[in-house]
Coordinates of C-alpha atoms in Angstrom, one line a residue:
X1 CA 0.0 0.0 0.0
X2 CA 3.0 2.4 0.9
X3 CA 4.6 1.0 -2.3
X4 CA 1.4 2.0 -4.5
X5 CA 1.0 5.6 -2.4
X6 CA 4.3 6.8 -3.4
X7 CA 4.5 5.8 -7.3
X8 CA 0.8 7.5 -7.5
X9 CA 2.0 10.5 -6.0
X10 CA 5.2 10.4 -8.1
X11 CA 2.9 10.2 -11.1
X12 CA 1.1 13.1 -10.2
X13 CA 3.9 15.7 -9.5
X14 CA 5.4 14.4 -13.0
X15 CA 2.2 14.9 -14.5
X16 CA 2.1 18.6 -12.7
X17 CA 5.5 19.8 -14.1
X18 CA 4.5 19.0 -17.3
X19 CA 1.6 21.1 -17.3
X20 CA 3.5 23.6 -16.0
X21 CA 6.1 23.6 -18.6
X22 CA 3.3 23.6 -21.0
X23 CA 1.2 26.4 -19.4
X24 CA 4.6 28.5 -19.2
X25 CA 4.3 32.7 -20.4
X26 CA 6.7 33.2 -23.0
X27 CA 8.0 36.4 -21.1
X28 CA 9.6 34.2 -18.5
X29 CA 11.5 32.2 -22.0
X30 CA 12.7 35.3 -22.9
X31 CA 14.3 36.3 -19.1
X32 CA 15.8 32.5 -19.0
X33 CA 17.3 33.3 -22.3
X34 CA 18.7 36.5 -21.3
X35 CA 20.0 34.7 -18.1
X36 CA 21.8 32.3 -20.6
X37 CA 23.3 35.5 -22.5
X38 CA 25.0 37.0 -20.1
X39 CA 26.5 33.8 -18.6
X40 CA 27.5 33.0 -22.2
X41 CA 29.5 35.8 -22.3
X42 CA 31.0 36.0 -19.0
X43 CA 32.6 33.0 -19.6
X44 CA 33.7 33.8 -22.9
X45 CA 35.5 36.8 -21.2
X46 CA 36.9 34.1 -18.4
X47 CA 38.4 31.9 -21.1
X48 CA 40.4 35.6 -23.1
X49 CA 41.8 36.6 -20.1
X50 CA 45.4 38.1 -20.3
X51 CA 47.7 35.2 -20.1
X52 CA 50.3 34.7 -17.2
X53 CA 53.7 33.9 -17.1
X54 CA 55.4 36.5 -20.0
X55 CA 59.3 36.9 -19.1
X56 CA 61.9 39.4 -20.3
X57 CA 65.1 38.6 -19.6
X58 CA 67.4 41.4 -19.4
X59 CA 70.9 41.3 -20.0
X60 CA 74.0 43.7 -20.1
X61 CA 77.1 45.4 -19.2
X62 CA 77.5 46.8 -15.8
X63 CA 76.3 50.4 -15.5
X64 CA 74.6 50.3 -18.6
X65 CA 71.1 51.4 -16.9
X66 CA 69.6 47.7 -17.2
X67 CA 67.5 47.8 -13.7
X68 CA 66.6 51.5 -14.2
X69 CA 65.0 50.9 -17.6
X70 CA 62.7 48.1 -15.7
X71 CA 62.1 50.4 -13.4
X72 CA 60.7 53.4 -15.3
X73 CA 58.5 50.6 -17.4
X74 CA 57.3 49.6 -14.0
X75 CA 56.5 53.2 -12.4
X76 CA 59.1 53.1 -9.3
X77 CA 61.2 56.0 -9.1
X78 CA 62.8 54.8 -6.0
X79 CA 64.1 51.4 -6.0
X80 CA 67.5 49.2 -4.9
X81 CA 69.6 47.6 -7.2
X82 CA 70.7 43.6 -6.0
X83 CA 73.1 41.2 -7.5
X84 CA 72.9 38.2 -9.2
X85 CA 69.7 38.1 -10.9
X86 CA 66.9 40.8 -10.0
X87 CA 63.0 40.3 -10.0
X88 CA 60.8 43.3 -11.3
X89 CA 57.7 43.5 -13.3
X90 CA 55.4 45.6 -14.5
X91 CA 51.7 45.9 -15.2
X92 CA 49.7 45.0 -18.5
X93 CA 46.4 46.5 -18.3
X94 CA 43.7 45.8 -21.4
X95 CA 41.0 48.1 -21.5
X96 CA 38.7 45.8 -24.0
X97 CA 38.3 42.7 -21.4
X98 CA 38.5 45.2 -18.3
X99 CA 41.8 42.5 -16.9
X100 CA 45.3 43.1 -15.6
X101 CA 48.8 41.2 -15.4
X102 CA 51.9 41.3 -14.8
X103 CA 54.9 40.8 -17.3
X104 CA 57.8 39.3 -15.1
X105 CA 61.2 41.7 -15.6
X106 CA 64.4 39.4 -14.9
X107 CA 67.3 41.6 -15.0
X108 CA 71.0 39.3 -15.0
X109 CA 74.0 41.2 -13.1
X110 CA 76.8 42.1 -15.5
X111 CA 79.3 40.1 -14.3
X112 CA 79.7 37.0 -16.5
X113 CA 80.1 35.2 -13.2
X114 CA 76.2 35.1 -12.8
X115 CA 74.9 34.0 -16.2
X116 CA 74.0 30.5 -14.9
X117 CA 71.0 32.1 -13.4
X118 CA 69.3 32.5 -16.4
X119 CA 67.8 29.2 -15.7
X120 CA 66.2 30.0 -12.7
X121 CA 64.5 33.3 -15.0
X122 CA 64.3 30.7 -18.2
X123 CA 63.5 27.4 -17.6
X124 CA 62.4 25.0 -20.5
X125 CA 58.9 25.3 -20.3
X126 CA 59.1 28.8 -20.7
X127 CA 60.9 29.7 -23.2
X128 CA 58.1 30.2 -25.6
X129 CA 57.0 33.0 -23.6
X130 CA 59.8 34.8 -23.0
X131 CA 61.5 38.2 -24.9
X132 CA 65.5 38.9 -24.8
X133 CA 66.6 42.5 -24.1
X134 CA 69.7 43.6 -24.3
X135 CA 71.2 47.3 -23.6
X136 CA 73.8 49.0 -24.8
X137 CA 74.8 51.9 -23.1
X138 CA 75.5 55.2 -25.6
X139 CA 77.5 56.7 -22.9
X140 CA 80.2 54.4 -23.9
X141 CA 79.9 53.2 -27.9
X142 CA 83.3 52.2 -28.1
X143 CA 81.8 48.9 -26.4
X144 CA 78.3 48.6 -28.0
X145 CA 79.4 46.0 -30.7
X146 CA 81.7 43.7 -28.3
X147 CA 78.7 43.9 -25.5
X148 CA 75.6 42.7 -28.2
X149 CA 78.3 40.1 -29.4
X150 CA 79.2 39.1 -25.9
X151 CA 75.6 38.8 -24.5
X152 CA 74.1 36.9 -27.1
X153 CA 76.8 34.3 -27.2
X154 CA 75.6 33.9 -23.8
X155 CA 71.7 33.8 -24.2
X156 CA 72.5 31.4 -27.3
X157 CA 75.0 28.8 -25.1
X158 CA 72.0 28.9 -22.5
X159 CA 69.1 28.0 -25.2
X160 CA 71.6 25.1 -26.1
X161 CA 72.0 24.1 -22.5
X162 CA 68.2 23.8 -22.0
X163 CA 67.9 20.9 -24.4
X164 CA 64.9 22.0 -26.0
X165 CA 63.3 19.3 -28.3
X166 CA 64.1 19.9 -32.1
X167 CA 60.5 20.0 -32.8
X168 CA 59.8 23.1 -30.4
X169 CA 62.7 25.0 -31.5
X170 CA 61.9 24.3 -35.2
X171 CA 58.3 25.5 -34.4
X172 CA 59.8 29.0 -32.5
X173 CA 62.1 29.9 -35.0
X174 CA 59.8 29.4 -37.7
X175 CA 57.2 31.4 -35.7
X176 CA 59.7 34.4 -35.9
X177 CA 60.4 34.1 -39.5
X178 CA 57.1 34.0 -40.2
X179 CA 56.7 37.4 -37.8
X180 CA 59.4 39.1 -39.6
X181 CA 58.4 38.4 -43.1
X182 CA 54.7 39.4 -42.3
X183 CA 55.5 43.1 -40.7
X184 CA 53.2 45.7 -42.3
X185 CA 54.0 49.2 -41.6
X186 CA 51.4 51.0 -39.6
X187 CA 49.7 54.3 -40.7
X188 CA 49.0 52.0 -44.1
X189 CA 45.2 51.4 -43.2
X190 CA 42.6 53.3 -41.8
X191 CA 43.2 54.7 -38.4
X192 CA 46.2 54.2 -38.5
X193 CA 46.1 50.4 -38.4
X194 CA 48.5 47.9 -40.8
X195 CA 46.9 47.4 -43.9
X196 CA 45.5 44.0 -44.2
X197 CA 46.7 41.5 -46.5
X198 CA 44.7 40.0 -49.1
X199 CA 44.5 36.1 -48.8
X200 CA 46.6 35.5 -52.1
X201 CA 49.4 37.7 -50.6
X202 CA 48.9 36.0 -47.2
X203 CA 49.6 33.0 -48.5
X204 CA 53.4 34.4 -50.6
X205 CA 55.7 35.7 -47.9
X206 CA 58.7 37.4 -49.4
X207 CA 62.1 35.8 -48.9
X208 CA 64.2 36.9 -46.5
X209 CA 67.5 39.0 -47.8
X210 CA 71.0 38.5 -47.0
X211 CA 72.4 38.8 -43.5
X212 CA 68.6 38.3 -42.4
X213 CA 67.8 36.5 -39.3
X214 CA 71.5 34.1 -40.1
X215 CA 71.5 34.0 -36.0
X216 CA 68.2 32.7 -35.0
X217 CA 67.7 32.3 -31.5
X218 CA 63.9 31.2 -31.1
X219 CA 62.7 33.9 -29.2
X220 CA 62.1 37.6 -30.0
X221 CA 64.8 40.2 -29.4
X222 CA 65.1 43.8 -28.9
X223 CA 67.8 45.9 -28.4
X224 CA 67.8 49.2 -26.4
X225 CA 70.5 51.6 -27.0
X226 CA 70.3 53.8 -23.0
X227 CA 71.8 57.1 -22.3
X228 CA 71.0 58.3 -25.6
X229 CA 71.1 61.9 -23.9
X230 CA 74.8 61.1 -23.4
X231 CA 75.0 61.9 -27.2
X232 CA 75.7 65.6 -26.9
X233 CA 78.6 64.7 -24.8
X234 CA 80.2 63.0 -27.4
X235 CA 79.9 65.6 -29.6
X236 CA 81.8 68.0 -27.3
X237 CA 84.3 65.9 -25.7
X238 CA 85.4 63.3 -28.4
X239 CA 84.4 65.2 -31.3
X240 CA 82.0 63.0 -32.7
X241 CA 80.2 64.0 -35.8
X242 CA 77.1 63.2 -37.6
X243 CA 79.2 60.3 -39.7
X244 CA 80.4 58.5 -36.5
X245 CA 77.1 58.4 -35.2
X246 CA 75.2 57.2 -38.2
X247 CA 78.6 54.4 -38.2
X248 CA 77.8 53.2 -34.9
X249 CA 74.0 53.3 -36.1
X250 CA 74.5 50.8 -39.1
X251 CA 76.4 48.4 -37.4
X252 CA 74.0 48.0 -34.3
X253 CA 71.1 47.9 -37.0
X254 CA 73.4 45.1 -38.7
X255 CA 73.5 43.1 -36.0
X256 CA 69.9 43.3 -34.9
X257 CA 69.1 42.0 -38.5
X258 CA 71.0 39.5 -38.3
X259 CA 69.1 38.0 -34.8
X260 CA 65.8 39.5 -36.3
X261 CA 66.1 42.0 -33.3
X262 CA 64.1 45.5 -33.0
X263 CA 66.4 48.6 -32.1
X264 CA 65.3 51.7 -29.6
X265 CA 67.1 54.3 -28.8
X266 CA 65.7 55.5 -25.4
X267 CA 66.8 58.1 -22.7
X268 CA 65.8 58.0 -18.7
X269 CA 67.1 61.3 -18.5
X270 CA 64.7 62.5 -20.8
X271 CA 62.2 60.1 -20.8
X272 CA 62.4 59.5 -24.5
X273 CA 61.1 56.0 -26.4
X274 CA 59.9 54.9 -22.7
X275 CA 56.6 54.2 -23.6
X276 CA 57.2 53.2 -27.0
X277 CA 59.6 50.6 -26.0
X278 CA 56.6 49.6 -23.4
X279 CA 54.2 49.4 -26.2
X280 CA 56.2 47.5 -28.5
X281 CA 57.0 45.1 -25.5
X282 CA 53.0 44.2 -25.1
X283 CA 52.8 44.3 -28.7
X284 CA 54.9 41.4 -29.1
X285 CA 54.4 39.5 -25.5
X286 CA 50.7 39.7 -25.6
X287 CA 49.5 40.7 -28.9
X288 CA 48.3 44.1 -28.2
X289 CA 47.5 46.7 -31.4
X290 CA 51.0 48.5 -32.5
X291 CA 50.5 51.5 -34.3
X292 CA 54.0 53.2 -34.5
X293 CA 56.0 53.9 -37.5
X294 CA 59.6 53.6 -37.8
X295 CA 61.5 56.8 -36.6
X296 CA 65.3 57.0 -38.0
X297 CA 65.2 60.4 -38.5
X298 CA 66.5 61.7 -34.7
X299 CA 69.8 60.3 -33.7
X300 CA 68.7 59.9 -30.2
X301 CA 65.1 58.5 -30.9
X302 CA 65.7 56.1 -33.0
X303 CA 63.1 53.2 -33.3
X304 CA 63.4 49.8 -36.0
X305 CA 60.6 47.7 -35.2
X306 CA 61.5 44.0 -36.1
X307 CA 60.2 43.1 -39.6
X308 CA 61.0 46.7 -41.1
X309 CA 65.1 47.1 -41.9
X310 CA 66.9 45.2 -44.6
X311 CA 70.5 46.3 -46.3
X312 CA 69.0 49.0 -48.6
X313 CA 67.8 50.6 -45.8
X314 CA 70.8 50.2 -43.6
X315 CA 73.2 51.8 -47.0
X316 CA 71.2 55.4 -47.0
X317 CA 73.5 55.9 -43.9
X318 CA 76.3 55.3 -45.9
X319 CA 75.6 58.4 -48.3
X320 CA 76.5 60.4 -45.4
X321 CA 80.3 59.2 -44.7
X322 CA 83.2 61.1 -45.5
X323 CA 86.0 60.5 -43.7
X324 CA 84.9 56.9 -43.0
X325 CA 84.2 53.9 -45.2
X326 CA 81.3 51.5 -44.3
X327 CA 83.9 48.4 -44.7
X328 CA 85.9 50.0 -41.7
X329 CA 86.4 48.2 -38.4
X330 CA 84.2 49.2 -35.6
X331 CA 87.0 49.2 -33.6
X332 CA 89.3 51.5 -35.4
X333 CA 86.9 53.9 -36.0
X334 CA 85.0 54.3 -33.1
X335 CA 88.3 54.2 -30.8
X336 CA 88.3 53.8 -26.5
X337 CA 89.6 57.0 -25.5
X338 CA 92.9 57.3 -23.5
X339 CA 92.1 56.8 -19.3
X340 CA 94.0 59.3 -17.7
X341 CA 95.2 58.7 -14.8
X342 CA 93.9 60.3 -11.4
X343 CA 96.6 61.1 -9.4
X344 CA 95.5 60.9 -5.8
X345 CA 97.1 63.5 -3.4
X346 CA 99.1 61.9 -0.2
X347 CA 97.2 62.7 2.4
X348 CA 98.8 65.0 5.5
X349 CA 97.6 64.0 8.8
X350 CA 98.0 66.4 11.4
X351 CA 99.9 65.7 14.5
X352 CA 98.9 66.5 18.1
X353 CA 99.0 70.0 19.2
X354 CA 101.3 69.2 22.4
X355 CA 103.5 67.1 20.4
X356 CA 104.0 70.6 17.9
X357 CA 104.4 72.6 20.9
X358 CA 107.1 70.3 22.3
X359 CA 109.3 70.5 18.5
X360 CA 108.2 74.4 18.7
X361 CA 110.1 74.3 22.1
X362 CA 113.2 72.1 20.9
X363 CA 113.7 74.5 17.7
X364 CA 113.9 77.8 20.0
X365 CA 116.0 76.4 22.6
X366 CA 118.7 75.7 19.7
X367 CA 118.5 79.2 18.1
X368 CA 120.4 81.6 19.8
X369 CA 119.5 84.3 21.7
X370 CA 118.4 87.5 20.4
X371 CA 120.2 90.9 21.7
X372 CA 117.8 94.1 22.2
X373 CA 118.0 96.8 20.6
X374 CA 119.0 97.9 16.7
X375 CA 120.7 94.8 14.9
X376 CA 124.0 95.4 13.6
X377 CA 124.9 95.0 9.8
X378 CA 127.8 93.8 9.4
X379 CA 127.8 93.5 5.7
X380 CA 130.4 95.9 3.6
X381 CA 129.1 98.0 1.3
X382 CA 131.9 99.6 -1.3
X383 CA 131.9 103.7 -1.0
X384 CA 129.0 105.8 -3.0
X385 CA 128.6 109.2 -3.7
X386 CA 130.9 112.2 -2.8
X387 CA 132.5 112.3 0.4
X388 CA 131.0 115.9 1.1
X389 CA 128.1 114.2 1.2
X390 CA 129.1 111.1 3.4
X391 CA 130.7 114.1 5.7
X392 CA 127.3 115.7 6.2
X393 CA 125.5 112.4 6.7
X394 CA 128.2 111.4 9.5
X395 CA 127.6 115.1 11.0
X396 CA 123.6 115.1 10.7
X397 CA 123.7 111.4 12.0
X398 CA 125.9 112.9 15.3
X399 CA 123.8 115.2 15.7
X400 CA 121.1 112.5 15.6
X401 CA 122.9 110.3 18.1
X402 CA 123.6 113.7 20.6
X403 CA 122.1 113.4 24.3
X404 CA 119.3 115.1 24.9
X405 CA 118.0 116.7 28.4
X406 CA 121.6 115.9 29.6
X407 CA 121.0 112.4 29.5
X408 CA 123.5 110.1 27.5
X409 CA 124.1 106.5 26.7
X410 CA 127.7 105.8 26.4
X411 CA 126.5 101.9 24.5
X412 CA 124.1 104.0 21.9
X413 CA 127.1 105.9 20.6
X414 CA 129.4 103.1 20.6
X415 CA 126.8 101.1 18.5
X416 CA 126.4 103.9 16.3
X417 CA 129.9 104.7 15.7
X418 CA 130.8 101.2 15.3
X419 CA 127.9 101.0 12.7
X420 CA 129.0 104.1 11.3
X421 CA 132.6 102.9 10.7
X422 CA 131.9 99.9 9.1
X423 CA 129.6 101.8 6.6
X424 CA 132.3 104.5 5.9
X425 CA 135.5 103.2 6.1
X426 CA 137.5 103.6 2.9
X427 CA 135.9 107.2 2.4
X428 CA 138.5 110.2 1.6
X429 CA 138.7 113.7 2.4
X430 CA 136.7 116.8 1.4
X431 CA 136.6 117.9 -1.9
X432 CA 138.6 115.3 -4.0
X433 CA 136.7 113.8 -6.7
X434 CA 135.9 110.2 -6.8
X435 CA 135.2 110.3 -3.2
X436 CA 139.8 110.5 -1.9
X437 CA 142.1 112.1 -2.3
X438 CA 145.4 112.4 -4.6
X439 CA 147.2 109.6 -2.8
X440 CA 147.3 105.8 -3.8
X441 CA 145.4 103.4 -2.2
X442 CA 147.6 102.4 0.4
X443 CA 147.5 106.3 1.6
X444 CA 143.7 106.2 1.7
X445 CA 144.1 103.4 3.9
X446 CA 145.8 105.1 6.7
X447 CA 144.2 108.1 5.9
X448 CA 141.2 106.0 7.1
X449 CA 143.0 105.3 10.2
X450 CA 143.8 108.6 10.8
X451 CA 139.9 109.1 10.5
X452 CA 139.8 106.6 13.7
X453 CA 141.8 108.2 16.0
X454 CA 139.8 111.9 15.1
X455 CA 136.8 109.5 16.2
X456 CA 137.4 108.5 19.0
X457 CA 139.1 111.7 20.7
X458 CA 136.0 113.5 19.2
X459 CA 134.0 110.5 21.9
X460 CA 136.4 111.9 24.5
X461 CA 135.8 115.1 24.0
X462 CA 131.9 114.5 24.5
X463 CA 132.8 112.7 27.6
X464 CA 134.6 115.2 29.3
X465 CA 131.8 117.7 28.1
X466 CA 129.8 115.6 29.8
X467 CA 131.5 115.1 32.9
X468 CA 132.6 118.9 33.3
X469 CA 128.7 119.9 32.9
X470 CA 127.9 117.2 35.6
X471 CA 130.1 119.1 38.0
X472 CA 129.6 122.4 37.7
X473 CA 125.9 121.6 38.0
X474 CA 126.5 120.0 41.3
X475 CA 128.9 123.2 42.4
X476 CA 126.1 125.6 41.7
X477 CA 123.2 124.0 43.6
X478 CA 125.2 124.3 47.1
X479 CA 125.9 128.3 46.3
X480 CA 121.8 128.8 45.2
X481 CA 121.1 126.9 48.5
X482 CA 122.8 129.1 50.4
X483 CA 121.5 132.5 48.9
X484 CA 118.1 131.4 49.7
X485 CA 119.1 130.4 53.3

């Protein structure tokens, strides 16, 4: 009976959604297909989402502005360099599907020491999804050619390394062929967009030309020239000319055609080619639109998308050469300049101040001592002048040397006369010309010793002056004392 219940009561609810579905308003059909619609589409948008795990893998010389490049794509003004291999990304934003990513930046030190880290930054599985960049700095040209050489000898001994299977590596390098050979130029269609191919011409891809894509590595390259405001420098301090510049131009652009590489020329500094550099990185990680040209016409903004250059291209900057051939070595004409030498001062450390003072002390204590009074020149000096003149001197400088208020100073005058005889000796009498007299030289030596013993009874003479005055001036003061008393 239970049995029998349940099956008729089963029965009837089946019975009851059927009318139901039968009975149903065709507004409510048109809101479940709506409902349908939208989920449709949102997971439409789920499966186009912005794929994950892009790499570029940047590689260069020290100093050559590698992690500050990464850095300005990214956003950061302030940042820290490391060592080894650095980590940065930055964001991919796409405005159609409203979604967001980010590319993974993995910058490789300089020093050759680190380049088995590349692994950990390319491992097998992802090399399909990763770019190669490599900088050159402009600062320095003399080393642009050895550095691209050097750097992707290394990124090529590391693709070998991986152990790739033939099959993938024949389906990447074919992948960029195919890229290179269908480049369209933009500004060709409407809006600026590449012209489309018809299906006829899709199908015929021109060959490539000689020297073109010879060094295939797999993966897409581009090469960014930094410090291109560093160009003016060049100018003025190594006299670089237009003809050097477009020399170092063609063979960077040479080399990028043979990897299949795009060139920038970008600037920090003046924040030049940053975003198209950004752009052209999307472009070719993600497939995002590209719409800019080719720009060869500034030396410092210089921008060959991959796909675009051949040797024709490359030879219009030959036209411009004069005092260089294109056949020239990089090397001999773009020469290293001399280093000069920085000659580092010694540097004086200054000793303690009492262990000066105490030297200062020692170096007085062996001079000797200083008499007062008016040094004495002992220094002979050969007769000048007439001796009527040397007379009246010697007179006006007794005169000069005379006591005054009765008070004399028997060592003054002795200083003075000895002074003055060491001066004049040699000098003859009044008016002889030639400053002697009519005698020989042996007579105008005594004569001079004559002039000696005049000297010093004259001294006497002043002496007992001075002695006589003394007295009388004591015999008169007892006589005026006693006329007062």
């Amino acid at each position: 009976m239970a049995t029998s219940g349940r099956s008729a009561l089963l029965s009837s609810t089946s019975t009851g959604s059927k009318n139901t579905l039968e009975n149903s308003n065709p507004e409510e059909d048109d809101g479940q297909n709506l409902w349908s619609t939208i989920l449709s589409e949102v997971s439409t948008h789920s499966r186009s989402k912005l794929p994950s795990g892009k790499n570029v893998l940047v590689m260069g010389e020290v100093g050559s502005g590698k992690t500050t490049l990464v850095a300005k794509l990214q956003g950061v003004e302030e940042y820290m360099k490391g060592r080894g291999l650095e980590y940065l990304y930055f964001s991919v934003h796409d405005d159609d599907i409203d979604d967001q990513t980010r590319c993974n930046a993995w910058v490789l030190d300089g020093d050759l020491y680190h380049k088995g880290l590349q692994g950990v930054a390319v491992p097998v599985d992802a090399i399909s999804n990763t770019l190669l960049l490599l900088t050159v700095d402009m600062s320095r040209p003399w080393n642009a050619l050895d550095s691209l050489q050097k750097w992707a000898a290394v990124a090529r001994e590391h693709i070998d390394k991986l152990r790739v299977p033939p099959e993938t590596l024949r389906e990447l390098e074919h992948r960029l062929v195919k890229q290179f050979q269908e480049y369209t130029e933009p500004g060709s269609g409407e809006d600026g967009t590449p012209q489309r191919r018809a299906e006829d011409e899709e199908s015929v891809l021109l060959p490539l030309g000689d020297n073109t894509l010879t060094h295939n590595l797999g993966i897409p390259m581009v090469v960014v020239c930094t410090k291109c405001d560093a160009i003016s420098t060049l100018e003025k301090e190594h006299d670089y000319r237009d003809e050097h510049l477009d020399f170092i131009q063609s063979h960077i652009r040479h080399f990028c055609l043979q990897y299949g590489a795009s060139l920038v020329y970008t600037s920090v500094k003046e924040m030049k080619n940053l975003d198209v550099l950004y752009k052209y990185l999307v472009h070719r990680l993600y497939g995002f639109p590209f719409h800019c040209p080719a720009q060869v016409v500034e030396r410092d903004a210089v921008f060959i998308p991959s796909g675009w250059d051949n040797e024709k291209k490359i030879a219009i900057l030959h036209e411009n050469f004069q005092t260089v051939k294109a056949d020239d070595g990089f090397e001999d004409v773009i020469v290293k300049p001399p280093v000069r030498k920085i000659v580092h001062e010694k540097e004086i450390q200054a000793e303690d101040d009492q262990v000066f003072l105490v030297k200062l002390q020692s170096l007085l204590a062996k001079q000797p001592a200083v008499t007062a009074g008016r040094p004495v020149d002992t220094t002979t000096r050969p007769p000048t002048g007439s001796p009527r003149t040397s007379n009246r001197s010697a007179a006006a400088n007794v005169a000069n040397a005379m006591p005054q208020s009765g008070q004399t100073s028997e060592g003054v005058l002795a200083n003075f006369f000895n002074s003055l005889l060491t001066k004049k000796a040699g000098t003859g009498g009044p008016g002889t010309p030639g400053g002697g007299n009519n005698t020989p030289g042996t007579v105008r030596k005594s004569g001079s010793k004559l002039g000696l013993s005049d000297v010093q009874a004259e001294l006497d003479r002043i002496s007992n002056r001075e002695t006589d005055s003394d007295l009388s001036n004591a015999n008169e003061t007892p006589a005026t004392d006693g006329q007062d008393t």
